[in-house]
mmCIF file with all atom_site columns, C-alpha atoms in Angstrom:
data_model
loop_
_atom_site.group_PDB
_atom_site.id
_atom_site.type_symbol
_atom_site.label_atom_id
_atom_site.label_alt_id
_atom_site.label_comp_id
_atom_site.label_asym_id
_atom_site.label_entity_id
_atom_site.label_seq_id
_atom_site.pdbx_PDB_ins_code
_atom_site.Cartn_x
_atom_site.Cartn_y
_atom_site.Cartn_z
_atom_site.occupancy
_atom_site.B_iso_or_equiv
_atom_site.pdbx_formal_charge
_atom_site.auth_seq_id
_atom_site.auth_comp_id
_atom_site.auth_asym_id
_atom_site.auth_atom_id
_atom_site.pdbx_PDB_model_num
ATOM 1   C CA . UNK A 1 1   ? -18.601 -4.034  -13.003 1.00 0.00 ? 941  UNK A CA 1
ATOM 2   C CA . UNK A 1 2   ? -16.094 -2.021  -14.745 1.00 0.00 ? 942  UNK A CA 1
ATOM 3   C CA . UNK A 1 3   ? -13.289 -0.494  -11.885 1.00 0.00 ? 943  UNK A CA 1
ATOM 4   C CA . UNK A 1 4   ? -13.510 2.795   -12.067 1.00 0.00 ? 944  UNK A CA 1
ATOM 5   C CA . UNK A 1 5   ? -10.423 4.318   -10.498 1.00 0.00 ? 945  UNK A CA 1
ATOM 6   C CA . UNK A 1 6   ? -11.558 8.123   -9.489  1.00 0.00 ? 946  UNK A CA 1
ATOM 7   C CA . UNK A 1 7   ? -15.250 6.129   -8.176  1.00 0.00 ? 947  UNK A CA 1
ATOM 8   C CA . UNK A 1 8   ? -12.882 3.974   -6.077  1.00 0.00 ? 948  UNK A CA 1
ATOM 9   C CA . UNK A 1 9   ? -10.475 7.028   -5.097  1.00 0.00 ? 949  UNK A CA 1
ATOM 10  C CA . UNK A 1 10  ? -13.637 9.600   -3.953  1.00 0.00 ? 950  UNK A CA 1
ATOM 11  C CA . UNK A 1 11  ? -14.782 6.595   -1.546  1.00 0.00 ? 951  UNK A CA 1
ATOM 12  C CA . UNK A 1 12  ? -11.835 5.709   -0.020  1.00 0.00 ? 952  UNK A CA 1
ATOM 13  C CA . UNK A 1 13  ? -11.296 9.457   0.463   1.00 0.00 ? 953  UNK A CA 1
ATOM 14  C CA . UNK A 1 14  ? -14.491 9.580   2.222   1.00 0.00 ? 954  UNK A CA 1
ATOM 15  C CA . UNK A 1 15  ? -14.072 6.937   4.215   1.00 0.00 ? 955  UNK A CA 1
ATOM 16  C CA . UNK A 1 16  ? -11.192 8.320   5.315   1.00 0.00 ? 956  UNK A CA 1
ATOM 17  C CA . UNK A 1 17  ? -12.208 11.783  6.377   1.00 0.00 ? 957  UNK A CA 1
ATOM 18  C CA . UNK A 1 18  ? -15.343 9.950   8.181   1.00 0.00 ? 958  UNK A CA 1
ATOM 19  C CA . UNK A 1 19  ? -12.625 8.004   10.127  1.00 0.00 ? 959  UNK A CA 1
ATOM 20  C CA . UNK A 1 20  ? -9.433  10.553  10.752  1.00 0.00 ? 960  UNK A CA 1
ATOM 21  C CA . UNK A 1 21  ? -11.449 14.093  10.990  1.00 0.00 ? 961  UNK A CA 1
ATOM 22  C CA . UNK A 1 22  ? -15.214 13.587  11.595  1.00 0.00 ? 962  UNK A CA 1
ATOM 23  C CA . UNK A 1 23  ? -14.749 11.636  14.678  1.00 0.00 ? 963  UNK A CA 1
ATOM 24  C CA . UNK A 1 24  ? -12.516 13.775  16.977  1.00 0.00 ? 964  UNK A CA 1
ATOM 25  C CA . UNK A 1 25  ? -14.325 14.785  19.808  1.00 0.00 ? 965  UNK A CA 1
ATOM 26  C CA . UNK A 1 26  ? -14.250 18.193  21.038  1.00 0.00 ? 966  UNK A CA 1
ATOM 27  C CA . UNK A 1 27  ? -12.379 19.875  18.027  1.00 0.00 ? 967  UNK A CA 1
ATOM 28  C CA . UNK A 1 28  ? -13.687 23.150  17.058  1.00 0.00 ? 968  UNK A CA 1
ATOM 29  C CA . UNK A 1 29  ? -14.240 23.900  12.974  1.00 0.00 ? 969  UNK A CA 1
ATOM 30  C CA . UNK A 1 30  ? -10.918 25.586  12.650  1.00 0.00 ? 970  UNK A CA 1
ATOM 31  C CA . UNK A 1 31  ? -8.694  22.489  14.198  1.00 0.00 ? 971  UNK A CA 1
ATOM 32  C CA . UNK A 1 32  ? -11.010 20.316  12.410  1.00 0.00 ? 972  UNK A CA 1
ATOM 33  C CA . UNK A 1 33  ? -9.886  22.275  9.420   1.00 0.00 ? 973  UNK A CA 1
ATOM 34  C CA . UNK A 1 34  ? -6.466  22.294  9.841   1.00 0.00 ? 974  UNK A CA 1
ATOM 35  C CA . UNK A 1 35  ? -6.455  18.723  9.901   1.00 0.00 ? 975  UNK A CA 1
ATOM 36  C CA . UNK A 1 36  ? -8.398  18.276  7.099   1.00 0.00 ? 976  UNK A CA 1
ATOM 37  C CA . UNK A 1 37  ? -6.255  20.665  5.069   1.00 0.00 ? 977  UNK A CA 1
ATOM 38  C CA . UNK A 1 38  ? -2.769  18.654  6.464   1.00 0.00 ? 978  UNK A CA 1
ATOM 39  C CA . UNK A 1 39  ? -4.735  14.988  5.157   1.00 0.00 ? 979  UNK A CA 1
ATOM 40  C CA . UNK A 1 40  ? -5.674  16.742  1.711   1.00 0.00 ? 980  UNK A CA 1
ATOM 41  C CA . UNK A 1 41  ? -1.687  17.894  1.351   1.00 0.00 ? 981  UNK A CA 1
ATOM 42  C CA . UNK A 1 42  ? -0.462  14.191  2.099   1.00 0.00 ? 982  UNK A CA 1
ATOM 43  C CA . UNK A 1 43  ? -3.531  12.663  -0.297  1.00 0.00 ? 983  UNK A CA 1
ATOM 44  C CA . UNK A 1 44  ? -1.932  14.957  -2.785  1.00 0.00 ? 984  UNK A CA 1
ATOM 45  C CA . UNK A 1 45  ? 1.604   14.077  -2.391  1.00 0.00 ? 985  UNK A CA 1
ATOM 46  C CA . UNK A 1 46  ? 1.005   10.456  -1.819  1.00 0.00 ? 986  UNK A CA 1
ATOM 47  C CA . UNK A 1 47  ? -1.991  9.420   -3.549  1.00 0.00 ? 987  UNK A CA 1
ATOM 48  C CA . UNK A 1 48  ? -5.305  8.091   -3.059  1.00 0.00 ? 988  UNK A CA 1
ATOM 49  C CA . UNK A 1 49  ? -6.610  5.948   -0.190  1.00 0.00 ? 989  UNK A CA 1
ATOM 50  C CA . UNK A 1 50  ? -6.348  2.088   -0.847  1.00 0.00 ? 990  UNK A CA 1
ATOM 51  C CA . UNK A 1 51  ? -7.679  -0.616  1.008   1.00 0.00 ? 991  UNK A CA 1
ATOM 52  C CA . UNK A 1 52  ? -4.186  -2.840  0.489   1.00 0.00 ? 992  UNK A CA 1
ATOM 53  C CA . UNK A 1 53  ? -0.795  -2.633  -1.310  1.00 0.00 ? 993  UNK A CA 1
ATOM 54  C CA . UNK A 1 54  ? 0.448   -5.020  -3.950  1.00 0.00 ? 994  UNK A CA 1
ATOM 55  C CA . UNK A 1 55  ? 2.759   -7.533  -2.157  1.00 0.00 ? 995  UNK A CA 1
ATOM 56  C CA . UNK A 1 56  ? 5.652   -6.109  -3.928  1.00 0.00 ? 996  UNK A CA 1
ATOM 57  C CA . UNK A 1 57  ? 4.986   -2.738  -2.690  1.00 0.00 ? 997  UNK A CA 1
ATOM 58  C CA . UNK A 1 58  ? 8.162   -1.009  -0.982  1.00 0.00 ? 998  UNK A CA 1
ATOM 59  C CA . UNK A 1 59  ? 5.880   -0.373  2.102   1.00 0.00 ? 999  UNK A CA 1
ATOM 60  C CA . UNK A 1 60  ? 5.132   -4.175  2.613   1.00 0.00 ? 1000 UNK A CA 1
ATOM 61  C CA . UNK A 1 61  ? 7.671   -5.924  0.858   1.00 0.00 ? 1001 UNK A CA 1
ATOM 62  C CA . UNK A 1 62  ? 9.665   -6.961  3.817   1.00 0.00 ? 1002 UNK A CA 1
ATOM 63  C CA . UNK A 1 63  ? 7.985   -9.925  4.465   1.00 0.00 ? 1003 UNK A CA 1
ATOM 64  C CA . UNK A 1 64  ? 8.241   -13.657 4.637   1.00 0.00 ? 1004 UNK A CA 1
ATOM 65  C CA . UNK A 1 65  ? 7.380   -15.044 0.675   1.00 0.00 ? 1005 UNK A CA 1
ATOM 66  C CA . UNK A 1 66  ? 6.090   -18.254 2.056   1.00 0.00 ? 1006 UNK A CA 1
ATOM 67  C CA . UNK A 1 67  ? 3.591   -15.621 3.909   1.00 0.00 ? 1007 UNK A CA 1
ATOM 68  C CA . UNK A 1 68  ? 3.102   -12.753 1.779   1.00 0.00 ? 1008 UNK A CA 1
ATOM 69  C CA . UNK A 1 69  ? 1.175   -9.751  3.281   1.00 0.00 ? 1009 UNK A CA 1
ATOM 70  C CA . UNK A 1 70  ? -0.624  -6.488  1.764   1.00 0.00 ? 1010 UNK A CA 1
ATOM 71  C CA . UNK A 1 71  ? -0.842  -4.363  4.590   1.00 0.00 ? 1011 UNK A CA 1
ATOM 72  C CA . UNK A 1 72  ? 1.749   -2.740  6.880   1.00 0.00 ? 1012 UNK A CA 1
ATOM 73  C CA . UNK A 1 73  ? 2.123   -4.879  10.279  1.00 0.00 ? 1013 UNK A CA 1
ATOM 74  C CA . UNK A 1 74  ? 4.580   -6.771  12.231  1.00 0.00 ? 1014 UNK A CA 1
ATOM 75  C CA . UNK A 1 75  ? 5.000   -9.281  9.172   1.00 0.00 ? 1015 UNK A CA 1
ATOM 76  C CA . UNK A 1 76  ? 7.097   -6.743  7.274   1.00 0.00 ? 1016 UNK A CA 1
ATOM 77  C CA . UNK A 1 77  ? 8.547   -4.662  10.209  1.00 0.00 ? 1017 UNK A CA 1
ATOM 78  C CA . UNK A 1 78  ? 6.239   -2.201  11.757  1.00 0.00 ? 1018 UNK A CA 1
ATOM 79  C CA . UNK A 1 79  ? 5.895   -1.800  15.404  1.00 0.00 ? 1019 UNK A CA 1
ATOM 80  C CA . UNK A 1 80  ? 3.478   -0.020  17.335  1.00 0.00 ? 1020 UNK A CA 1
ATOM 81  C CA . UNK A 1 81  ? 0.868   0.394   14.452  1.00 0.00 ? 1021 UNK A CA 1
ATOM 82  C CA . UNK A 1 82  ? -2.612  1.175   15.511  1.00 0.00 ? 1022 UNK A CA 1
ATOM 83  C CA . UNK A 1 83  ? -5.949  3.064   13.622  1.00 0.00 ? 1023 UNK A CA 1
ATOM 84  C CA . UNK A 1 84  ? -4.286  3.085   10.302  1.00 0.00 ? 1024 UNK A CA 1
ATOM 85  C CA . UNK A 1 85  ? -5.074  4.515   7.096   1.00 0.00 ? 1025 UNK A CA 1
ATOM 86  C CA . UNK A 1 86  ? -3.179  3.430   3.818   1.00 0.00 ? 1026 UNK A CA 1
ATOM 87  C CA . UNK A 1 87  ? -2.555  5.588   0.874   1.00 0.00 ? 1027 UNK A CA 1
ATOM 88  C CA . UNK A 1 88  ? -0.805  4.678   -2.218  1.00 0.00 ? 1028 UNK A CA 1
ATOM 89  C CA . UNK A 1 89  ? 2.529   5.834   -1.163  1.00 0.00 ? 1029 UNK A CA 1
ATOM 90  C CA . UNK A 1 90  ? 2.257   6.666   2.430   1.00 0.00 ? 1030 UNK A CA 1
ATOM 91  C CA . UNK A 1 91  ? -0.003  5.405   5.229   1.00 0.00 ? 1031 UNK A CA 1
ATOM 92  C CA . UNK A 1 92  ? -0.847  7.434   8.732   1.00 0.00 ? 1032 UNK A CA 1
ATOM 93  C CA . UNK A 1 93  ? -1.166  5.602   12.028  1.00 0.00 ? 1033 UNK A CA 1
ATOM 94  C CA . UNK A 1 94  ? -2.834  7.113   15.039  1.00 0.00 ? 1034 UNK A CA 1
ATOM 95  C CA . UNK A 1 95  ? -1.418  5.050   18.193  1.00 0.00 ? 1035 UNK A CA 1
ATOM 96  C CA . UNK A 1 96  ? -2.245  6.244   21.553  1.00 0.00 ? 1036 UNK A CA 1
ATOM 97  C CA . UNK A 1 97  ? 1.373   5.988   22.331  1.00 0.00 ? 1037 UNK A CA 1
ATOM 98  C CA . UNK A 1 98  ? 3.797   8.470   21.658  1.00 0.00 ? 1038 UNK A CA 1
ATOM 99  C CA . UNK A 1 99  ? 4.697   6.681   18.291  1.00 0.00 ? 1039 UNK A CA 1
ATOM 100 C CA . UNK A 1 100 ? 8.326   6.228   19.047  1.00 0.00 ? 1040 UNK A CA 1
ATOM 101 C CA . UNK A 1 101 ? 7.743   2.554   18.344  1.00 0.00 ? 1041 UNK A CA 1
ATOM 102 C CA . UNK A 1 102 ? 6.441   3.322   14.927  1.00 0.00 ? 1042 UNK A CA 1
ATOM 103 C CA . UNK A 1 103 ? 9.203   5.264   14.026  1.00 0.00 ? 1043 UNK A CA 1
ATOM 104 C CA . UNK A 1 104 ? 12.347  3.228   15.353  1.00 0.00 ? 1044 UNK A CA 1
ATOM 105 C CA . UNK A 1 105 ? 10.846  0.326   13.360  1.00 0.00 ? 1045 UNK A CA 1
ATOM 106 C CA . UNK A 1 106 ? 10.954  2.408   10.531  1.00 0.00 ? 1046 UNK A CA 1
ATOM 107 C CA . UNK A 1 107 ? 13.850  3.055   10.977  1.00 0.00 ? 1047 UNK A CA 1
ATOM 108 C CA . UNK A 1 108 ? 15.633  -0.208  11.359  1.00 0.00 ? 1048 UNK A CA 1
ATOM 109 C CA . UNK A 1 109 ? 13.706  -1.435  7.996   1.00 0.00 ? 1049 UNK A CA 1
ATOM 110 C CA . UNK A 1 110 ? 16.585  -2.806  5.377   1.00 0.00 ? 1050 UNK A CA 1
ATOM 111 C CA . UNK A 1 111 ? 17.256  -0.606  2.122   1.00 0.00 ? 1051 UNK A CA 1
ATOM 112 C CA . UNK A 1 112 ? 14.972  -0.936  -0.314  1.00 0.00 ? 1052 UNK A CA 1
ATOM 113 C CA . UNK A 1 113 ? 16.705  -0.546  -3.852  1.00 0.00 ? 1053 UNK A CA 1
ATOM 114 C CA . UNK A 1 114 ? 14.544  1.726   -5.657  1.00 0.00 ? 1054 UNK A CA 1
ATOM 115 C CA . UNK A 1 115 ? 12.567  3.596   -2.747  1.00 0.00 ? 1055 UNK A CA 1
ATOM 116 C CA . UNK A 1 116 ? 13.262  5.471   0.319   1.00 0.00 ? 1056 UNK A CA 1
ATOM 117 C CA . UNK A 1 117 ? 10.833  4.560   3.586   1.00 0.00 ? 1057 UNK A CA 1
ATOM 118 C CA . UNK A 1 118 ? 10.595  6.885   6.330   1.00 0.00 ? 1058 UNK A CA 1
ATOM 119 C CA . UNK A 1 119 ? 8.570   8.178   9.062   1.00 0.00 ? 1059 UNK A CA 1
ATOM 120 C CA . UNK A 1 120 ? 7.226   11.586  10.747  1.00 0.00 ? 1060 UNK A CA 1
ATOM 121 C CA . UNK A 1 121 ? 4.884   12.910  13.535  1.00 0.00 ? 1061 UNK A CA 1
ATOM 122 C CA . UNK A 1 122 ? 2.067   15.384  12.235  1.00 0.00 ? 1062 UNK A CA 1
ATOM 123 C CA . UNK A 1 123 ? 1.100   18.122  14.058  1.00 0.00 ? 1063 UNK A CA 1
ATOM 124 C CA . UNK A 1 124 ? -2.616  18.114  13.719  1.00 0.00 ? 1064 UNK A CA 1
ATOM 125 C CA . UNK A 1 125 ? -5.476  15.807  15.427  1.00 0.00 ? 1065 UNK A CA 1
ATOM 126 C CA . UNK A 1 126 ? -6.643  12.750  13.441  1.00 0.00 ? 1066 UNK A CA 1
ATOM 127 C CA . UNK A 1 127 ? -8.421  9.918   14.712  1.00 0.00 ? 1067 UNK A CA 1
ATOM 128 C CA . UNK A 1 128 ? -8.715  11.136  18.504  1.00 0.00 ? 1068 UNK A CA 1
ATOM 129 C CA . UNK A 1 129 ? -7.567  14.027  20.186  1.00 0.00 ? 1069 UNK A CA 1
ATOM 130 C CA . UNK A 1 130 ? -4.989  11.699  22.379  1.00 0.00 ? 1070 UNK A CA 1
ATOM 131 C CA . UNK A 1 131 ? -3.504  9.700   19.593  1.00 0.00 ? 1071 UNK A CA 1
ATOM 132 C CA . UNK A 1 132 ? -0.491  10.554  17.884  1.00 0.00 ? 1072 UNK A CA 1
ATOM 133 C CA . UNK A 1 133 ? -0.504  10.238  14.226  1.00 0.00 ? 1073 UNK A CA 1
ATOM 134 C CA . UNK A 1 134 ? 2.611   9.277   12.360  1.00 0.00 ? 1074 UNK A CA 1
ATOM 135 C CA . UNK A 1 135 ? 2.958   9.579   8.568   1.00 0.00 ? 1075 UNK A CA 1
ATOM 136 C CA . UNK A 1 136 ? 5.372   6.352   7.005   1.00 0.00 ? 1076 UNK A CA 1
ATOM 137 C CA . UNK A 1 137 ? 6.029   7.750   3.491   1.00 0.00 ? 1077 UNK A CA 1
ATOM 138 C CA . UNK A 1 138 ? 7.359   5.847   0.185   1.00 0.00 ? 1078 UNK A CA 1
ATOM 139 C CA . UNK A 1 139 ? 9.374   8.303   -1.866  1.00 0.00 ? 1079 UNK A CA 1
ATOM 140 C CA . UNK A 1 140 ? 10.428  6.851   -4.784  1.00 0.00 ? 1080 UNK A CA 1
ATOM 141 C CA . UNK A 1 141 ? 13.802  7.142   -6.143  1.00 0.00 ? 1081 UNK A CA 1
ATOM 142 C CA . UNK A 1 142 ? 12.854  7.316   -9.761  1.00 0.00 ? 1082 UNK A CA 1
ATOM 143 C CA . UNK A 1 143 ? 9.694   9.709   -10.468 1.00 0.00 ? 1083 UNK A CA 1
ATOM 144 C CA . UNK A 1 144 ? 6.719   8.515   -11.233 1.00 0.00 ? 1084 UNK A CA 1
ATOM 145 C CA . UNK A 1 145 ? 4.181   9.362   -13.983 1.00 0.00 ? 1085 UNK A CA 1
ATOM 146 C CA . UNK A 1 146 ? 2.252   12.515  -14.334 1.00 0.00 ? 1086 UNK A CA 1
ATOM 147 C CA . UNK A 1 147 ? -0.917  10.061  -13.363 1.00 0.00 ? 1087 UNK A CA 1
ATOM 148 C CA . UNK A 1 148 ? 1.748   8.630   -10.240 1.00 0.00 ? 1088 UNK A CA 1
ATOM 149 C CA . UNK A 1 149 ? 0.678   5.095   -11.382 1.00 0.00 ? 1089 UNK A CA 1
ATOM 150 C CA . UNK A 1 150 ? 3.644   3.129   -10.751 1.00 0.00 ? 1090 UNK A CA 1
ATOM 151 C CA . UNK A 1 151 ? 5.472   2.203   -14.105 1.00 0.00 ? 1091 UNK A CA 1
ATOM 152 C CA . UNK A 1 152 ? 6.243   -1.532  -15.446 1.00 0.00 ? 1092 UNK A CA 1
ATOM 153 C CA . UNK A 1 153 ? 9.666   -0.514  -14.997 1.00 0.00 ? 1093 UNK A CA 1
ATOM 154 C CA . UNK A 1 154 ? 9.620   -0.702  -11.293 1.00 0.00 ? 1094 UNK A CA 1
ATOM 155 C CA . UNK A 1 155 ? 6.670   -2.836  -10.928 1.00 0.00 ? 1095 UNK A CA 1
ATOM 156 C CA . UNK A 1 156 ? 7.901   -5.976  -12.568 1.00 0.00 ? 1096 UNK A CA 1
ATOM 157 C CA . UNK A 1 157 ? 11.354  -6.203  -11.415 1.00 0.00 ? 1097 UNK A CA 1
ATOM 158 C CA . UNK A 1 158 ? 9.913   -6.010  -8.136  1.00 0.00 ? 1098 UNK A CA 1
ATOM 159 C CA . UNK A 1 159 ? 7.371   -8.469  -8.915  1.00 0.00 ? 1099 UNK A CA 1
ATOM 160 C CA . UNK A 1 160 ? 9.662   -10.842 -10.176 1.00 0.00 ? 1100 UNK A CA 1
ATOM 161 C CA . UNK A 1 161 ? 12.122  -10.204 -7.320  1.00 0.00 ? 1101 UNK A CA 1
ATOM 162 C CA . UNK A 1 162 ? 9.831   -11.998 -5.341  1.00 0.00 ? 1102 UNK A CA 1
ATOM 163 C CA . UNK A 1 163 ? 8.126   -14.515 -6.954  1.00 0.00 ? 1103 UNK A CA 1
ATOM 164 C CA . UNK A 1 164 ? 11.157  -15.917 -9.129  1.00 0.00 ? 1104 UNK A CA 1
ATOM 165 C CA . UNK A 1 165 ? 12.916  -17.783 -5.763  1.00 0.00 ? 1105 UNK A CA 1
ATOM 166 C CA . UNK A 1 166 ? 9.251   -19.394 -5.295  1.00 0.00 ? 1106 UNK A CA 1
ATOM 167 C CA . UNK A 1 167 ? 10.059  -21.974 -7.758  1.00 0.00 ? 1107 UNK A CA 1
ATOM 168 C CA . UNK A 1 168 ? 12.124  -23.552 -5.007  1.00 0.00 ? 1108 UNK A CA 1
ATOM 169 C CA . UNK A 1 169 ? 9.483   -24.558 -2.608  1.00 0.00 ? 1109 UNK A CA 1
ATOM 170 C CA . UNK A 1 170 ? 6.507   -23.762 -4.857  1.00 0.00 ? 1110 UNK A CA 1
ATOM 171 C CA . UNK A 1 171 ? 4.362   -26.989 -5.240  1.00 0.00 ? 1111 UNK A CA 1
ATOM 172 C CA . UNK A 1 172 ? 1.956   -25.136 -7.402  1.00 0.00 ? 1112 UNK A CA 1
ATOM 173 C CA . UNK A 1 173 ? 1.373   -22.322 -9.919  1.00 0.00 ? 1113 UNK A CA 1
ATOM 174 C CA . UNK A 1 174 ? -1.227  -19.678 -8.652  1.00 0.00 ? 1114 UNK A CA 1
ATOM 175 C CA . UNK A 1 175 ? -3.294  -18.209 -11.920 1.00 0.00 ? 1115 UNK A CA 1
ATOM 176 C CA . UNK A 1 176 ? -3.811  -14.650 -12.379 1.00 0.00 ? 1116 UNK A CA 1
ATOM 177 C CA . UNK A 1 177 ? -7.342  -14.826 -10.680 1.00 0.00 ? 1117 UNK A CA 1
ATOM 178 C CA . UNK A 1 178 ? -5.613  -15.552 -7.686  1.00 0.00 ? 1118 UNK A CA 1
ATOM 179 C CA . UNK A 1 179 ? -2.213  -13.433 -7.713  1.00 0.00 ? 1119 UNK A CA 1
ATOM 180 C CA . UNK A 1 180 ? -4.139  -10.589 -8.874  1.00 0.00 ? 1120 UNK A CA 1
ATOM 181 C CA . UNK A 1 181 ? -4.818  -8.869  -5.943  1.00 0.00 ? 1121 UNK A CA 1
ATOM 182 C CA . UNK A 1 182 ? -0.904  -9.326  -4.821  1.00 0.00 ? 1122 UNK A CA 1
ATOM 183 C CA . UNK A 1 183 ? 0.298   -7.887  -8.092  1.00 0.00 ? 1123 UNK A CA 1
ATOM 184 C CA . UNK A 1 184 ? -2.287  -5.040  -8.073  1.00 0.00 ? 1124 UNK A CA 1
ATOM 185 C CA . UNK A 1 185 ? -3.048  -4.135  -4.600  1.00 0.00 ? 1125 UNK A CA 1
ATOM 186 C CA . UNK A 1 186 ? -6.964  -2.942  -3.740  1.00 0.00 ? 1126 UNK A CA 1
ATOM 187 C CA . UNK A 1 187 ? -9.357  -2.214  -4.831  1.00 0.00 ? 1127 UNK A CA 1
ATOM 188 C CA . UNK A 1 188 ? -8.594  -3.433  -8.427  1.00 0.00 ? 1128 UNK A CA 1
ATOM 189 C CA . UNK A 1 189 ? -10.391 -4.490  -11.413 1.00 0.00 ? 1129 UNK A CA 1
ATOM 190 C CA . UNK A 1 190 ? -9.280  -7.033  -13.735 1.00 0.00 ? 1130 UNK A CA 1
ATOM 191 C CA . UNK A 1 191 ? -5.969  -5.490  -14.971 1.00 0.00 ? 1131 UNK A CA 1
ATOM 192 C CA . UNK A 1 192 ? -5.600  -2.167  -13.351 1.00 0.00 ? 1132 UNK A CA 1
ATOM 193 C CA . UNK A 1 193 ? -5.603  -0.485  -9.875  1.00 0.00 ? 1133 UNK A CA 1
ATOM 194 C CA . UNK A 1 194 ? -5.199  2.591   -8.058  1.00 0.00 ? 1134 UNK A CA 1
ATOM 195 C CA . UNK A 1 195 ? -1.213  1.369   -8.303  1.00 0.00 ? 1135 UNK A CA 1
ATOM 196 C CA . UNK A 1 196 ? -0.907  0.589   -11.830 1.00 0.00 ? 1136 UNK A CA 1
ATOM 197 C CA . UNK A 1 197 ? -2.594  1.268   -15.464 1.00 0.00 ? 1137 UNK A CA 1
ATOM 198 C CA . UNK A 1 198 ? -4.868  -1.164  -17.723 1.00 0.00 ? 1138 UNK A CA 1
ATOM 199 C CA . UNK A 1 199 ? -1.451  -1.273  -19.837 1.00 0.00 ? 1139 UNK A CA 1
ATOM 200 C CA . UNK A 1 200 ? 0.523   -1.937  -17.229 1.00 0.00 ? 1140 UNK A CA 1
ATOM 201 C CA . UNK A 1 201 ? -1.413  -4.693  -15.364 1.00 0.00 ? 1141 UNK A CA 1
ATOM 202 C CA . UNK A 1 202 ? -2.107  -6.668  -18.702 1.00 0.00 ? 1142 UNK A CA 1
ATOM 203 C CA . UNK A 1 203 ? 1.663   -6.865  -19.261 1.00 0.00 ? 1143 UNK A CA 1
ATOM 204 C CA . UNK A 1 204 ? 2.020   -8.318  -15.578 1.00 0.00 ? 1144 UNK A CA 1
ATOM 205 C CA . UNK A 1 205 ? -0.607  -10.248 -16.441 1.00 0.00 ? 1145 UNK A CA 1
ATOM 206 C CA . UNK A 1 206 ? 1.093   -11.542 -19.747 1.00 0.00 ? 1146 UNK A CA 1
ATOM 207 C CA . UNK A 1 207 ? 4.546   -12.277 -17.916 1.00 0.00 ? 1147 UNK A CA 1
ATOM 208 C CA . UNK A 1 208 ? 2.940   -14.014 -15.250 1.00 0.00 ? 1148 UNK A CA 1
ATOM 209 C CA . UNK A 1 209 ? 0.944   -16.532 -17.459 1.00 0.00 ? 1149 UNK A CA 1
ATOM 210 C CA . UNK A 1 210 ? 4.449   -16.916 -19.250 1.00 0.00 ? 1150 UNK A CA 1
ATOM 211 C CA . UNK A 1 211 ? 6.194   -17.801 -16.159 1.00 0.00 ? 1151 UNK A CA 1
ATOM 212 C CA . UNK A 1 212 ? 3.554   -20.075 -14.818 1.00 0.00 ? 1152 UNK A CA 1
ATOM 213 C CA . UNK A 1 213 ? 3.076   -22.382 -17.986 1.00 0.00 ? 1153 UNK A CA 1
ATOM 214 C CA . UNK A 1 214 ? 6.817   -23.056 -17.887 1.00 0.00 ? 1154 UNK A CA 1
ATOM 215 C CA . UNK A 1 215 ? 6.108   -25.417 -15.031 1.00 0.00 ? 1155 UNK A CA 1
ATOM 216 C CA . UNK A 1 216 ? 8.498   -23.396 -12.833 1.00 0.00 ? 1156 UNK A CA 1
ATOM 217 C CA . UNK A 1 217 ? 6.280   -23.378 -10.210 1.00 0.00 ? 1157 UNK A CA 1
ATOM 218 C CA . UNK A 1 218 ? 4.291   -26.624 -10.793 1.00 0.00 ? 1158 UNK A CA 1
ATOM 219 C CA . UNK A 1 219 ? 1.363   -27.808 -12.363 1.00 0.00 ? 1159 UNK A CA 1
ATOM 220 C CA . UNK A 1 220 ? -1.048  -24.673 -12.261 1.00 0.00 ? 1160 UNK A CA 1
ATOM 221 C CA . UNK A 1 221 ? -3.948  -24.651 -9.424  1.00 0.00 ? 1161 UNK A CA 1
ATOM 222 C CA . UNK A 1 222 ? -7.261  -25.242 -10.452 1.00 0.00 ? 1162 UNK A CA 1
#
């Protein structure tokens, strides 16, 4: 089935609203409306709800290349996350503690060369009345295109920065089919996702195939 970005974004949005807003207990309609308005503003600024990030995305790239991750966690520098919804360039986490662990861990992240990661408390109810929602956001230092897709000029160097050093210890070369979730994020199609366009995905695939066929990572895994 062909990947339909609009449909994937709509389904993700509905799932997030159901998770973050519909389940709030003892909230009146005005509170729910305020929560939904705040969430809609965040989606409008930081992109659609997603399932997982490309492993090179600034929000998750602080990980061990031997064991890459595609969701925010301790493995990429975050502490105190709970009840989390991911957006293309931000995530909302709703711990029952005061959220300071999350904020402190974001402050402690190493600087990123092309993006700034920050965290802030939200002054609306999300998930549950006694949860304390925190917004962790990725602001790119270079402007994205009108469609908010990450251009090849940013995606490719970030991929190469993570993957090229692996030649020193890799035993086999992973094919595009295996690496696609790590390069495109999820949901995704054969060459595009909610992060990168069809043209960008095709270029990434072409460059990756050229790399693995050099033999630098070892024999191609079959």
